[in-house]
């Protein structure tokens, strides 16, 4: 009997959060839904983060995804934009982790490469390829939702491969992989050094 599972793909953002869901049956995938969360009208950044968290939880509780694929923030020149995007991604991840759903991050280039074979493909090229592969009748006006769907499809294509991206199975795994390294020599030794300096 073919194994069935649902993958939720998320393209995080503080202006628009795109998301898409696919159902995997054996080695075939079926389109479930794609949509977006519009955040432009909200000025307060914390309200936006709460809405991202709430919408992600709502999607999880409605569709019960087995896995989540999320687009990782790309490194741009604008530090403020990167910080905002990182927060949006972190909040969406926190929602998934709170429900104990495994999460895998993919860089934008990796997603584009998986869908089109070109890591520098445009949003339009990615959307058109998804339309062809999933037999979508039409494409949305904004392509943030197709970006979220692309993350889910990328995860499906990369299953079983080594080094598919950063993966987290829950809070413990996330903390373990993102904790800073312990001070060299341990905390006790560094305190002793500081105390010696003060005495001298």
mmCIF file with all atom_site columns, C-alpha atoms in Angstrom:
data_model
loop_
_atom_site.group_PDB
_atom_site.id
_atom_site.type_symbol
_atom_site.label_atom_id
_atom_site.label_alt_id
_atom_site.label_comp_id
_atom_site.label_asym_id
_atom_site.label_entity_id
_atom_site.label_seq_id
_atom_site.pdbx_PDB_ins_code
_atom_site.Cartn_x
_atom_site.Cartn_y
_atom_site.Cartn_z
_atom_site.occupancy
_atom_site.B_iso_or_equiv
_atom_site.pdbx_formal_charge
_atom_site.auth_seq_id
_atom_site.auth_comp_id
_atom_site.auth_asym_id
_atom_site.auth_atom_id
_atom_site.pdbx_PDB_model_num
ATOM 1   C CA . UNK A 1 1   ? 0.000  0.000  0.000   1.00 0.00 ? 1   UNK A CA 1
ATOM 2   C CA . UNK A 1 2   ? 1.337  3.453  -0.996  1.00 0.00 ? 2   UNK A CA 1
ATOM 3   C CA . UNK A 1 3   ? 2.384  5.729  1.839   1.00 0.00 ? 3   UNK A CA 1
ATOM 4   C CA . UNK A 1 4   ? 0.393  8.961  2.044   1.00 0.00 ? 4   UNK A CA 1
ATOM 5   C CA . UNK A 1 5   ? 1.539  12.222 3.574   1.00 0.00 ? 5   UNK A CA 1
ATOM 6   C CA . UNK A 1 6   ? 0.940  15.947 3.344   1.00 0.00 ? 6   UNK A CA 1
ATOM 7   C CA . UNK A 1 7   ? 3.672  18.569 2.930   1.00 0.00 ? 7   UNK A CA 1
ATOM 8   C CA . UNK A 1 8   ? 3.149  22.229 3.813   1.00 0.00 ? 8   UNK A CA 1
ATOM 9   C CA . UNK A 1 9   ? 5.447  24.666 2.032   1.00 0.00 ? 9   UNK A CA 1
ATOM 10  C CA . UNK A 1 10  ? 5.947  28.197 3.356   1.00 0.00 ? 10  UNK A CA 1
ATOM 11  C CA . UNK A 1 11  ? 7.492  31.301 1.805   1.00 0.00 ? 11  UNK A CA 1
ATOM 12  C CA . UNK A 1 12  ? 7.815  33.589 4.845   1.00 0.00 ? 12  UNK A CA 1
ATOM 13  C CA . UNK A 1 13  ? 7.537  37.359 4.609   1.00 0.00 ? 13  UNK A CA 1
ATOM 14  C CA . UNK A 1 14  ? 6.369  40.364 6.596   1.00 0.00 ? 14  UNK A CA 1
ATOM 15  C CA . UNK A 1 15  ? 4.417  41.803 3.646   1.00 0.00 ? 15  UNK A CA 1
ATOM 16  C CA . UNK A 1 16  ? 3.009  38.582 2.213   1.00 0.00 ? 16  UNK A CA 1
ATOM 17  C CA . UNK A 1 17  ? 3.390  35.023 3.495   1.00 0.00 ? 17  UNK A CA 1
ATOM 18  C CA . UNK A 1 18  ? 2.855  32.488 0.731   1.00 0.00 ? 18  UNK A CA 1
ATOM 19  C CA . UNK A 1 19  ? 1.982  28.861 1.380   1.00 0.00 ? 19  UNK A CA 1
ATOM 20  C CA . UNK A 1 20  ? 1.075  25.739 -0.539  1.00 0.00 ? 20  UNK A CA 1
ATOM 21  C CA . UNK A 1 21  ? 0.084  22.173 0.315   1.00 0.00 ? 21  UNK A CA 1
ATOM 22  C CA . UNK A 1 22  ? 0.599  18.947 -1.595  1.00 0.00 ? 22  UNK A CA 1
ATOM 23  C CA . UNK A 1 23  ? -0.439 15.375 -0.885  1.00 0.00 ? 23  UNK A CA 1
ATOM 24  C CA . UNK A 1 24  ? 2.101  12.670 -1.623  1.00 0.00 ? 24  UNK A CA 1
ATOM 25  C CA . UNK A 1 25  ? 0.848  9.186  -2.456  1.00 0.00 ? 25  UNK A CA 1
ATOM 26  C CA . UNK A 1 26  ? 3.733  6.828  -3.059  1.00 0.00 ? 26  UNK A CA 1
ATOM 27  C CA . UNK A 1 27  ? 5.881  8.599  -5.659  1.00 0.00 ? 27  UNK A CA 1
ATOM 28  C CA . UNK A 1 28  ? 3.123  10.862 -6.942  1.00 0.00 ? 28  UNK A CA 1
ATOM 29  C CA . UNK A 1 29  ? 2.080  14.283 -5.680  1.00 0.00 ? 29  UNK A CA 1
ATOM 30  C CA . UNK A 1 30  ? -1.314 15.953 -5.793  1.00 0.00 ? 30  UNK A CA 1
ATOM 31  C CA . UNK A 1 31  ? -2.107 19.639 -5.390  1.00 0.00 ? 31  UNK A CA 1
ATOM 32  C CA . UNK A 1 32  ? -4.242 20.512 -2.358  1.00 0.00 ? 32  UNK A CA 1
ATOM 33  C CA . UNK A 1 33  ? -4.182 24.264 -1.949  1.00 0.00 ? 33  UNK A CA 1
ATOM 34  C CA . UNK A 1 34  ? -2.123 27.444 -2.174  1.00 0.00 ? 34  UNK A CA 1
ATOM 35  C CA . UNK A 1 35  ? -2.838 30.897 -0.823  1.00 0.00 ? 35  UNK A CA 1
ATOM 36  C CA . UNK A 1 36  ? -1.254 33.861 0.882   1.00 0.00 ? 36  UNK A CA 1
ATOM 37  C CA . UNK A 1 37  ? -1.546 35.881 4.035   1.00 0.00 ? 37  UNK A CA 1
ATOM 38  C CA . UNK A 1 38  ? -1.636 39.619 3.285   1.00 0.00 ? 38  UNK A CA 1
ATOM 39  C CA . UNK A 1 39  ? 0.157  41.695 5.930   1.00 0.00 ? 39  UNK A CA 1
ATOM 40  C CA . UNK A 1 40  ? 0.605  45.035 4.139   1.00 0.00 ? 40  UNK A CA 1
ATOM 41  C CA . UNK A 1 41  ? -2.178 46.816 6.027   1.00 0.00 ? 41  UNK A CA 1
ATOM 42  C CA . UNK A 1 42  ? -0.623 46.146 9.446   1.00 0.00 ? 42  UNK A CA 1
ATOM 43  C CA . UNK A 1 43  ? 1.973  48.667 10.640  1.00 0.00 ? 43  UNK A CA 1
ATOM 44  C CA . UNK A 1 44  ? 2.910  47.008 13.917  1.00 0.00 ? 44  UNK A CA 1
ATOM 45  C CA . UNK A 1 45  ? 5.656  44.389 13.295  1.00 0.00 ? 45  UNK A CA 1
ATOM 46  C CA . UNK A 1 46  ? 4.568  42.328 16.320  1.00 0.00 ? 46  UNK A CA 1
ATOM 47  C CA . UNK A 1 47  ? 0.997  42.114 15.028  1.00 0.00 ? 47  UNK A CA 1
ATOM 48  C CA . UNK A 1 48  ? 2.401  40.747 11.761  1.00 0.00 ? 48  UNK A CA 1
ATOM 49  C CA . UNK A 1 49  ? 4.421  38.103 13.586  1.00 0.00 ? 49  UNK A CA 1
ATOM 50  C CA . UNK A 1 50  ? 1.379  37.033 15.615  1.00 0.00 ? 50  UNK A CA 1
ATOM 51  C CA . UNK A 1 51  ? -0.702 36.727 12.440  1.00 0.00 ? 51  UNK A CA 1
ATOM 52  C CA . UNK A 1 52  ? 2.009  34.595 10.785  1.00 0.00 ? 52  UNK A CA 1
ATOM 53  C CA . UNK A 1 53  ? 2.093  32.308 13.830  1.00 0.00 ? 53  UNK A CA 1
ATOM 54  C CA . UNK A 1 54  ? -1.714 32.063 14.045  1.00 0.00 ? 54  UNK A CA 1
ATOM 55  C CA . UNK A 1 55  ? -2.147 31.383 10.307  1.00 0.00 ? 55  UNK A CA 1
ATOM 56  C CA . UNK A 1 56  ? 0.529  28.670 10.342  1.00 0.00 ? 56  UNK A CA 1
ATOM 57  C CA . UNK A 1 57  ? -1.134 26.992 13.338  1.00 0.00 ? 57  UNK A CA 1
ATOM 58  C CA . UNK A 1 58  ? -4.502 27.218 11.563  1.00 0.00 ? 58  UNK A CA 1
ATOM 59  C CA . UNK A 1 59  ? -3.054 25.539 8.453   1.00 0.00 ? 59  UNK A CA 1
ATOM 60  C CA . UNK A 1 60  ? -1.499 22.797 10.587  1.00 0.00 ? 60  UNK A CA 1
ATOM 61  C CA . UNK A 1 61  ? -4.713 22.143 12.509  1.00 0.00 ? 61  UNK A CA 1
ATOM 62  C CA . UNK A 1 62  ? -6.805 22.145 9.308   1.00 0.00 ? 62  UNK A CA 1
ATOM 63  C CA . UNK A 1 63  ? -4.650 20.051 6.960   1.00 0.00 ? 63  UNK A CA 1
ATOM 64  C CA . UNK A 1 64  ? -2.495 18.080 9.446   1.00 0.00 ? 64  UNK A CA 1
ATOM 65  C CA . UNK A 1 65  ? 0.743  18.176 7.424   1.00 0.00 ? 65  UNK A CA 1
ATOM 66  C CA . UNK A 1 66  ? 3.315  15.483 8.173   1.00 0.00 ? 66  UNK A CA 1
ATOM 67  C CA . UNK A 1 67  ? 6.246  17.709 7.199   1.00 0.00 ? 67  UNK A CA 1
ATOM 68  C CA . UNK A 1 68  ? 6.950  21.399 6.618   1.00 0.00 ? 68  UNK A CA 1
ATOM 69  C CA . UNK A 1 69  ? 9.323  22.844 4.013   1.00 0.00 ? 69  UNK A CA 1
ATOM 70  C CA . UNK A 1 70  ? 10.255 26.485 4.446   1.00 0.00 ? 70  UNK A CA 1
ATOM 71  C CA . UNK A 1 71  ? 12.243 28.883 2.297   1.00 0.00 ? 71  UNK A CA 1
ATOM 72  C CA . UNK A 1 72  ? 15.352 30.050 4.172   1.00 0.00 ? 72  UNK A CA 1
ATOM 73  C CA . UNK A 1 73  ? 16.181 33.780 4.207   1.00 0.00 ? 73  UNK A CA 1
ATOM 74  C CA . UNK A 1 74  ? 18.671 34.760 1.529   1.00 0.00 ? 74  UNK A CA 1
ATOM 75  C CA . UNK A 1 75  ? 21.647 36.947 2.423   1.00 0.00 ? 75  UNK A CA 1
ATOM 76  C CA . UNK A 1 76  ? 21.049 40.393 0.969   1.00 0.00 ? 76  UNK A CA 1
ATOM 77  C CA . UNK A 1 77  ? 22.681 43.765 1.468   1.00 0.00 ? 77  UNK A CA 1
ATOM 78  C CA . UNK A 1 78  ? 19.784 45.237 3.465   1.00 0.00 ? 78  UNK A CA 1
ATOM 79  C CA . UNK A 1 79  ? 20.299 44.104 7.062   1.00 0.00 ? 79  UNK A CA 1
ATOM 80  C CA . UNK A 1 80  ? 16.897 45.376 8.242   1.00 0.00 ? 80  UNK A CA 1
ATOM 81  C CA . UNK A 1 81  ? 15.067 43.404 5.546   1.00 0.00 ? 81  UNK A CA 1
ATOM 82  C CA . UNK A 1 82  ? 17.038 40.273 6.457   1.00 0.00 ? 82  UNK A CA 1
ATOM 83  C CA . UNK A 1 83  ? 16.163 40.714 10.132  1.00 0.00 ? 83  UNK A CA 1
ATOM 84  C CA . UNK A 1 84  ? 12.444 41.102 9.378   1.00 0.00 ? 84  UNK A CA 1
ATOM 85  C CA . UNK A 1 85  ? 12.469 38.088 7.054   1.00 0.00 ? 85  UNK A CA 1
ATOM 86  C CA . UNK A 1 86  ? 14.358 36.015 9.633   1.00 0.00 ? 86  UNK A CA 1
ATOM 87  C CA . UNK A 1 87  ? 11.777 36.864 12.277  1.00 0.00 ? 87  UNK A CA 1
ATOM 88  C CA . UNK A 1 88  ? 8.921  35.893 9.956   1.00 0.00 ? 88  UNK A CA 1
ATOM 89  C CA . UNK A 1 89  ? 10.613 32.587 9.177   1.00 0.00 ? 89  UNK A CA 1
ATOM 90  C CA . UNK A 1 90  ? 11.356 31.943 12.860  1.00 0.00 ? 90  UNK A CA 1
ATOM 91  C CA . UNK A 1 91  ? 7.742  32.507 13.884  1.00 0.00 ? 91  UNK A CA 1
ATOM 92  C CA . UNK A 1 92  ? 6.446  30.131 11.175  1.00 0.00 ? 92  UNK A CA 1
ATOM 93  C CA . UNK A 1 93  ? 9.012  27.546 12.280  1.00 0.00 ? 93  UNK A CA 1
ATOM 94  C CA . UNK A 1 94  ? 8.025  27.996 15.922  1.00 0.00 ? 94  UNK A CA 1
ATOM 95  C CA . UNK A 1 95  ? 4.403  27.249 15.007  1.00 0.00 ? 95  UNK A CA 1
ATOM 96  C CA . UNK A 1 96  ? 5.423  23.994 13.322  1.00 0.00 ? 96  UNK A CA 1
ATOM 97  C CA . UNK A 1 97  ? 7.810  23.013 16.097  1.00 0.00 ? 97  UNK A CA 1
ATOM 98  C CA . UNK A 1 98  ? 5.100  23.623 18.699  1.00 0.00 ? 98  UNK A CA 1
ATOM 99  C CA . UNK A 1 99  ? 3.074  20.924 16.936  1.00 0.00 ? 99  UNK A CA 1
ATOM 100 C CA . UNK A 1 100 ? 6.125  18.616 16.704  1.00 0.00 ? 100 UNK A CA 1
ATOM 101 C CA . UNK A 1 101 ? 6.184  18.664 12.883  1.00 0.00 ? 101 UNK A CA 1
ATOM 102 C CA . UNK A 1 102 ? 9.558  18.051 11.196  1.00 0.00 ? 102 UNK A CA 1
ATOM 103 C CA . UNK A 1 103 ? 10.808 21.157 9.367   1.00 0.00 ? 103 UNK A CA 1
ATOM 104 C CA . UNK A 1 104 ? 13.352 21.439 6.561   1.00 0.00 ? 104 UNK A CA 1
ATOM 105 C CA . UNK A 1 105 ? 14.806 24.715 5.267   1.00 0.00 ? 105 UNK A CA 1
ATOM 106 C CA . UNK A 1 106 ? 15.737 25.251 1.630   1.00 0.00 ? 106 UNK A CA 1
ATOM 107 C CA . UNK A 1 107 ? 17.671 28.139 0.129   1.00 0.00 ? 107 UNK A CA 1
ATOM 108 C CA . UNK A 1 108 ? 15.795 29.985 -2.658  1.00 0.00 ? 108 UNK A CA 1
ATOM 109 C CA . UNK A 1 109 ? 18.341 28.814 -5.258  1.00 0.00 ? 109 UNK A CA 1
ATOM 110 C CA . UNK A 1 110 ? 17.895 25.186 -4.190  1.00 0.00 ? 110 UNK A CA 1
ATOM 111 C CA . UNK A 1 111 ? 14.119 25.475 -4.589  1.00 0.00 ? 111 UNK A CA 1
ATOM 112 C CA . UNK A 1 112 ? 14.427 27.072 -8.040  1.00 0.00 ? 112 UNK A CA 1
ATOM 113 C CA . UNK A 1 113 ? 16.915 24.413 -9.095  1.00 0.00 ? 113 UNK A CA 1
ATOM 114 C CA . UNK A 1 114 ? 14.611 21.591 -7.929  1.00 0.00 ? 114 UNK A CA 1
ATOM 115 C CA . UNK A 1 115 ? 11.595 23.000 -9.791  1.00 0.00 ? 115 UNK A CA 1
ATOM 116 C CA . UNK A 1 116 ? 13.120 24.374 -13.014 1.00 0.00 ? 116 UNK A CA 1
ATOM 117 C CA . UNK A 1 117 ? 16.670 23.037 -13.163 1.00 0.00 ? 117 UNK A CA 1
ATOM 118 C CA . UNK A 1 118 ? 17.937 26.636 -12.989 1.00 0.00 ? 118 UNK A CA 1
ATOM 119 C CA . UNK A 1 119 ? 18.972 28.182 -9.655  1.00 0.00 ? 119 UNK A CA 1
ATOM 120 C CA . UNK A 1 120 ? 18.502 31.692 -11.088 1.00 0.00 ? 120 UNK A CA 1
ATOM 121 C CA . UNK A 1 121 ? 14.999 31.122 -12.481 1.00 0.00 ? 121 UNK A CA 1
ATOM 122 C CA . UNK A 1 122 ? 12.411 33.894 -12.087 1.00 0.00 ? 122 UNK A CA 1
ATOM 123 C CA . UNK A 1 123 ? 9.259  33.631 -9.960  1.00 0.00 ? 123 UNK A CA 1
ATOM 124 C CA . UNK A 1 124 ? 7.273  33.413 -13.204 1.00 0.00 ? 124 UNK A CA 1
ATOM 125 C CA . UNK A 1 125 ? 9.343  30.479 -14.495 1.00 0.00 ? 125 UNK A CA 1
ATOM 126 C CA . UNK A 1 126 ? 8.901  28.620 -11.202 1.00 0.00 ? 126 UNK A CA 1
ATOM 127 C CA . UNK A 1 127 ? 5.140  29.276 -11.255 1.00 0.00 ? 127 UNK A CA 1
ATOM 128 C CA . UNK A 1 128 ? 4.772  28.088 -14.872 1.00 0.00 ? 128 UNK A CA 1
ATOM 129 C CA . UNK A 1 129 ? 6.664  24.875 -14.132 1.00 0.00 ? 129 UNK A CA 1
ATOM 130 C CA . UNK A 1 130 ? 4.461  24.203 -11.089 1.00 0.00 ? 130 UNK A CA 1
ATOM 131 C CA . UNK A 1 131 ? 1.374  24.833 -13.205 1.00 0.00 ? 131 UNK A CA 1
ATOM 132 C CA . UNK A 1 132 ? 2.586  22.217 -15.682 1.00 0.00 ? 132 UNK A CA 1
ATOM 133 C CA . UNK A 1 133 ? 3.688  19.602 -13.118 1.00 0.00 ? 133 UNK A CA 1
ATOM 134 C CA . UNK A 1 134 ? 0.606  19.894 -10.882 1.00 0.00 ? 134 UNK A CA 1
ATOM 135 C CA . UNK A 1 135 ? -1.914 20.605 -13.693 1.00 0.00 ? 135 UNK A CA 1
ATOM 136 C CA . UNK A 1 136 ? -3.021 23.899 -12.156 1.00 0.00 ? 136 UNK A CA 1
ATOM 137 C CA . UNK A 1 137 ? -5.861 25.587 -14.041 1.00 0.00 ? 137 UNK A CA 1
ATOM 138 C CA . UNK A 1 138 ? -4.623 29.095 -13.307 1.00 0.00 ? 138 UNK A CA 1
ATOM 139 C CA . UNK A 1 139 ? -1.928 30.995 -11.439 1.00 0.00 ? 139 UNK A CA 1
ATOM 140 C CA . UNK A 1 140 ? -2.491 33.601 -8.706  1.00 0.00 ? 140 UNK A CA 1
ATOM 141 C CA . UNK A 1 141 ? -1.873 37.311 -9.284  1.00 0.00 ? 141 UNK A CA 1
ATOM 142 C CA . UNK A 1 142 ? 0.856  37.416 -6.646  1.00 0.00 ? 142 UNK A CA 1
ATOM 143 C CA . UNK A 1 143 ? 3.414  34.638 -6.916  1.00 0.00 ? 143 UNK A CA 1
ATOM 144 C CA . UNK A 1 144 ? 4.189  34.372 -3.192  1.00 0.00 ? 144 UNK A CA 1
ATOM 145 C CA . UNK A 1 145 ? 1.764  31.465 -2.900  1.00 0.00 ? 145 UNK A CA 1
ATOM 146 C CA . UNK A 1 146 ? 3.498  29.615 -5.762  1.00 0.00 ? 146 UNK A CA 1
ATOM 147 C CA . UNK A 1 147 ? 6.804  30.209 -3.944  1.00 0.00 ? 147 UNK A CA 1
ATOM 148 C CA . UNK A 1 148 ? 5.334  28.492 -0.880  1.00 0.00 ? 148 UNK A CA 1
ATOM 149 C CA . UNK A 1 149 ? 4.049  25.657 -3.068  1.00 0.00 ? 149 UNK A CA 1
ATOM 150 C CA . UNK A 1 150 ? 7.506  25.410 -4.676  1.00 0.00 ? 150 UNK A CA 1
ATOM 151 C CA . UNK A 1 151 ? 9.082  24.787 -1.245  1.00 0.00 ? 151 UNK A CA 1
ATOM 152 C CA . UNK A 1 152 ? 6.721  21.828 -0.713  1.00 0.00 ? 152 UNK A CA 1
ATOM 153 C CA . UNK A 1 153 ? 7.438  20.380 -4.174  1.00 0.00 ? 153 UNK A CA 1
ATOM 154 C CA . UNK A 1 154 ? 11.197 20.894 -3.681  1.00 0.00 ? 154 UNK A CA 1
ATOM 155 C CA . UNK A 1 155 ? 10.949 18.877 -0.442  1.00 0.00 ? 155 UNK A CA 1
ATOM 156 C CA . UNK A 1 156 ? 9.144  16.082 -2.290  1.00 0.00 ? 156 UNK A CA 1
ATOM 157 C CA . UNK A 1 157 ? 11.838 15.997 -5.001  1.00 0.00 ? 157 UNK A CA 1
ATOM 158 C CA . UNK A 1 158 ? 14.650 15.947 -2.431  1.00 0.00 ? 158 UNK A CA 1
ATOM 159 C CA . UNK A 1 159 ? 13.315 13.168 -0.218  1.00 0.00 ? 159 UNK A CA 1
ATOM 160 C CA . UNK A 1 160 ? 15.787 10.397 0.413   1.00 0.00 ? 160 UNK A CA 1
ATOM 161 C CA . UNK A 1 161 ? 18.738 12.499 -0.665  1.00 0.00 ? 161 UNK A CA 1
ATOM 162 C CA . UNK A 1 162 ? 21.611 13.327 1.647   1.00 0.00 ? 162 UNK A CA 1
ATOM 163 C CA . UNK A 1 163 ? 22.039 16.962 2.757   1.00 0.00 ? 163 UNK A CA 1
ATOM 164 C CA . UNK A 1 164 ? 18.598 18.144 1.716   1.00 0.00 ? 164 UNK A CA 1
ATOM 165 C CA . UNK A 1 165 ? 18.823 21.152 4.004   1.00 0.00 ? 165 UNK A CA 1
ATOM 166 C CA . UNK A 1 166 ? 18.650 22.017 7.682   1.00 0.00 ? 166 UNK A CA 1
ATOM 167 C CA . UNK A 1 167 ? 16.080 19.812 9.363   1.00 0.00 ? 167 UNK A CA 1
ATOM 168 C CA . UNK A 1 168 ? 14.459 20.083 12.769  1.00 0.00 ? 168 UNK A CA 1
ATOM 169 C CA . UNK A 1 169 ? 12.269 17.390 14.297  1.00 0.00 ? 169 UNK A CA 1
ATOM 170 C CA . UNK A 1 170 ? 11.208 19.465 17.315  1.00 0.00 ? 170 UNK A CA 1
ATOM 171 C CA . UNK A 1 171 ? 12.240 22.134 19.816  1.00 0.00 ? 171 UNK A CA 1
ATOM 172 C CA . UNK A 1 172 ? 15.110 20.067 21.242  1.00 0.00 ? 172 UNK A CA 1
ATOM 173 C CA . UNK A 1 173 ? 16.635 19.492 17.821  1.00 0.00 ? 173 UNK A CA 1
ATOM 174 C CA . UNK A 1 174 ? 16.237 23.163 16.900  1.00 0.00 ? 174 UNK A CA 1
ATOM 175 C CA . UNK A 1 175 ? 17.915 24.396 20.110  1.00 0.00 ? 175 UNK A CA 1
ATOM 176 C CA . UNK A 1 176 ? 20.709 21.847 19.809  1.00 0.00 ? 176 UNK A CA 1
ATOM 177 C CA . UNK A 1 177 ? 21.535 22.822 16.222  1.00 0.00 ? 177 UNK A CA 1
ATOM 178 C CA . UNK A 1 178 ? 21.326 26.573 16.829  1.00 0.00 ? 178 UNK A CA 1
ATOM 179 C CA . UNK A 1 179 ? 22.978 26.952 20.253  1.00 0.00 ? 179 UNK A CA 1
ATOM 180 C CA . UNK A 1 180 ? 26.262 28.887 20.408  1.00 0.00 ? 180 UNK A CA 1
ATOM 181 C CA . UNK A 1 181 ? 29.369 26.821 21.212  1.00 0.00 ? 181 UNK A CA 1
ATOM 182 C CA . UNK A 1 182 ? 30.450 26.604 24.866  1.00 0.00 ? 182 UNK A CA 1
ATOM 183 C CA . UNK A 1 183 ? 33.308 28.943 25.898  1.00 0.00 ? 183 UNK A CA 1
ATOM 184 C CA . UNK A 1 184 ? 36.779 27.471 25.435  1.00 0.00 ? 184 UNK A CA 1
ATOM 185 C CA . UNK A 1 185 ? 38.051 26.005 28.677  1.00 0.00 ? 185 UNK A CA 1
ATOM 186 C CA . UNK A 1 186 ? 34.535 26.082 30.133  1.00 0.00 ? 186 UNK A CA 1
ATOM 187 C CA . UNK A 1 187 ? 32.784 28.782 32.141  1.00 0.00 ? 187 UNK A CA 1
ATOM 188 C CA . UNK A 1 188 ? 34.669 28.019 35.361  1.00 0.00 ? 188 UNK A CA 1
ATOM 189 C CA . UNK A 1 189 ? 38.094 28.560 33.777  1.00 0.00 ? 189 UNK A CA 1
ATOM 190 C CA . UNK A 1 190 ? 37.143 31.846 32.127  1.00 0.00 ? 190 UNK A CA 1
ATOM 191 C CA . UNK A 1 191 ? 35.853 33.182 35.471  1.00 0.00 ? 191 UNK A CA 1
ATOM 192 C CA . UNK A 1 192 ? 39.096 32.212 37.180  1.00 0.00 ? 192 UNK A CA 1
ATOM 193 C CA . UNK A 1 193 ? 41.109 34.102 34.570  1.00 0.00 ? 193 UNK A CA 1
ATOM 194 C CA . UNK A 1 194 ? 38.998 37.239 35.075  1.00 0.00 ? 194 UNK A CA 1
ATOM 195 C CA . UNK A 1 195 ? 39.371 37.040 38.842  1.00 0.00 ? 195 UNK A CA 1
ATOM 196 C CA . UNK A 1 196 ? 43.137 36.719 38.568  1.00 0.00 ? 196 UNK A CA 1
ATOM 197 C CA . UNK A 1 197 ? 43.309 39.822 36.409  1.00 0.00 ? 197 UNK A CA 1
ATOM 198 C CA . UNK A 1 198 ? 41.351 41.825 38.985  1.00 0.00 ? 198 UNK A CA 1
ATOM 199 C CA . UNK A 1 199 ? 43.645 40.726 41.828  1.00 0.00 ? 199 UNK A CA 1
ATOM 200 C CA . UNK A 1 200 ? 46.738 41.757 39.912  1.00 0.00 ? 200 UNK A CA 1
#
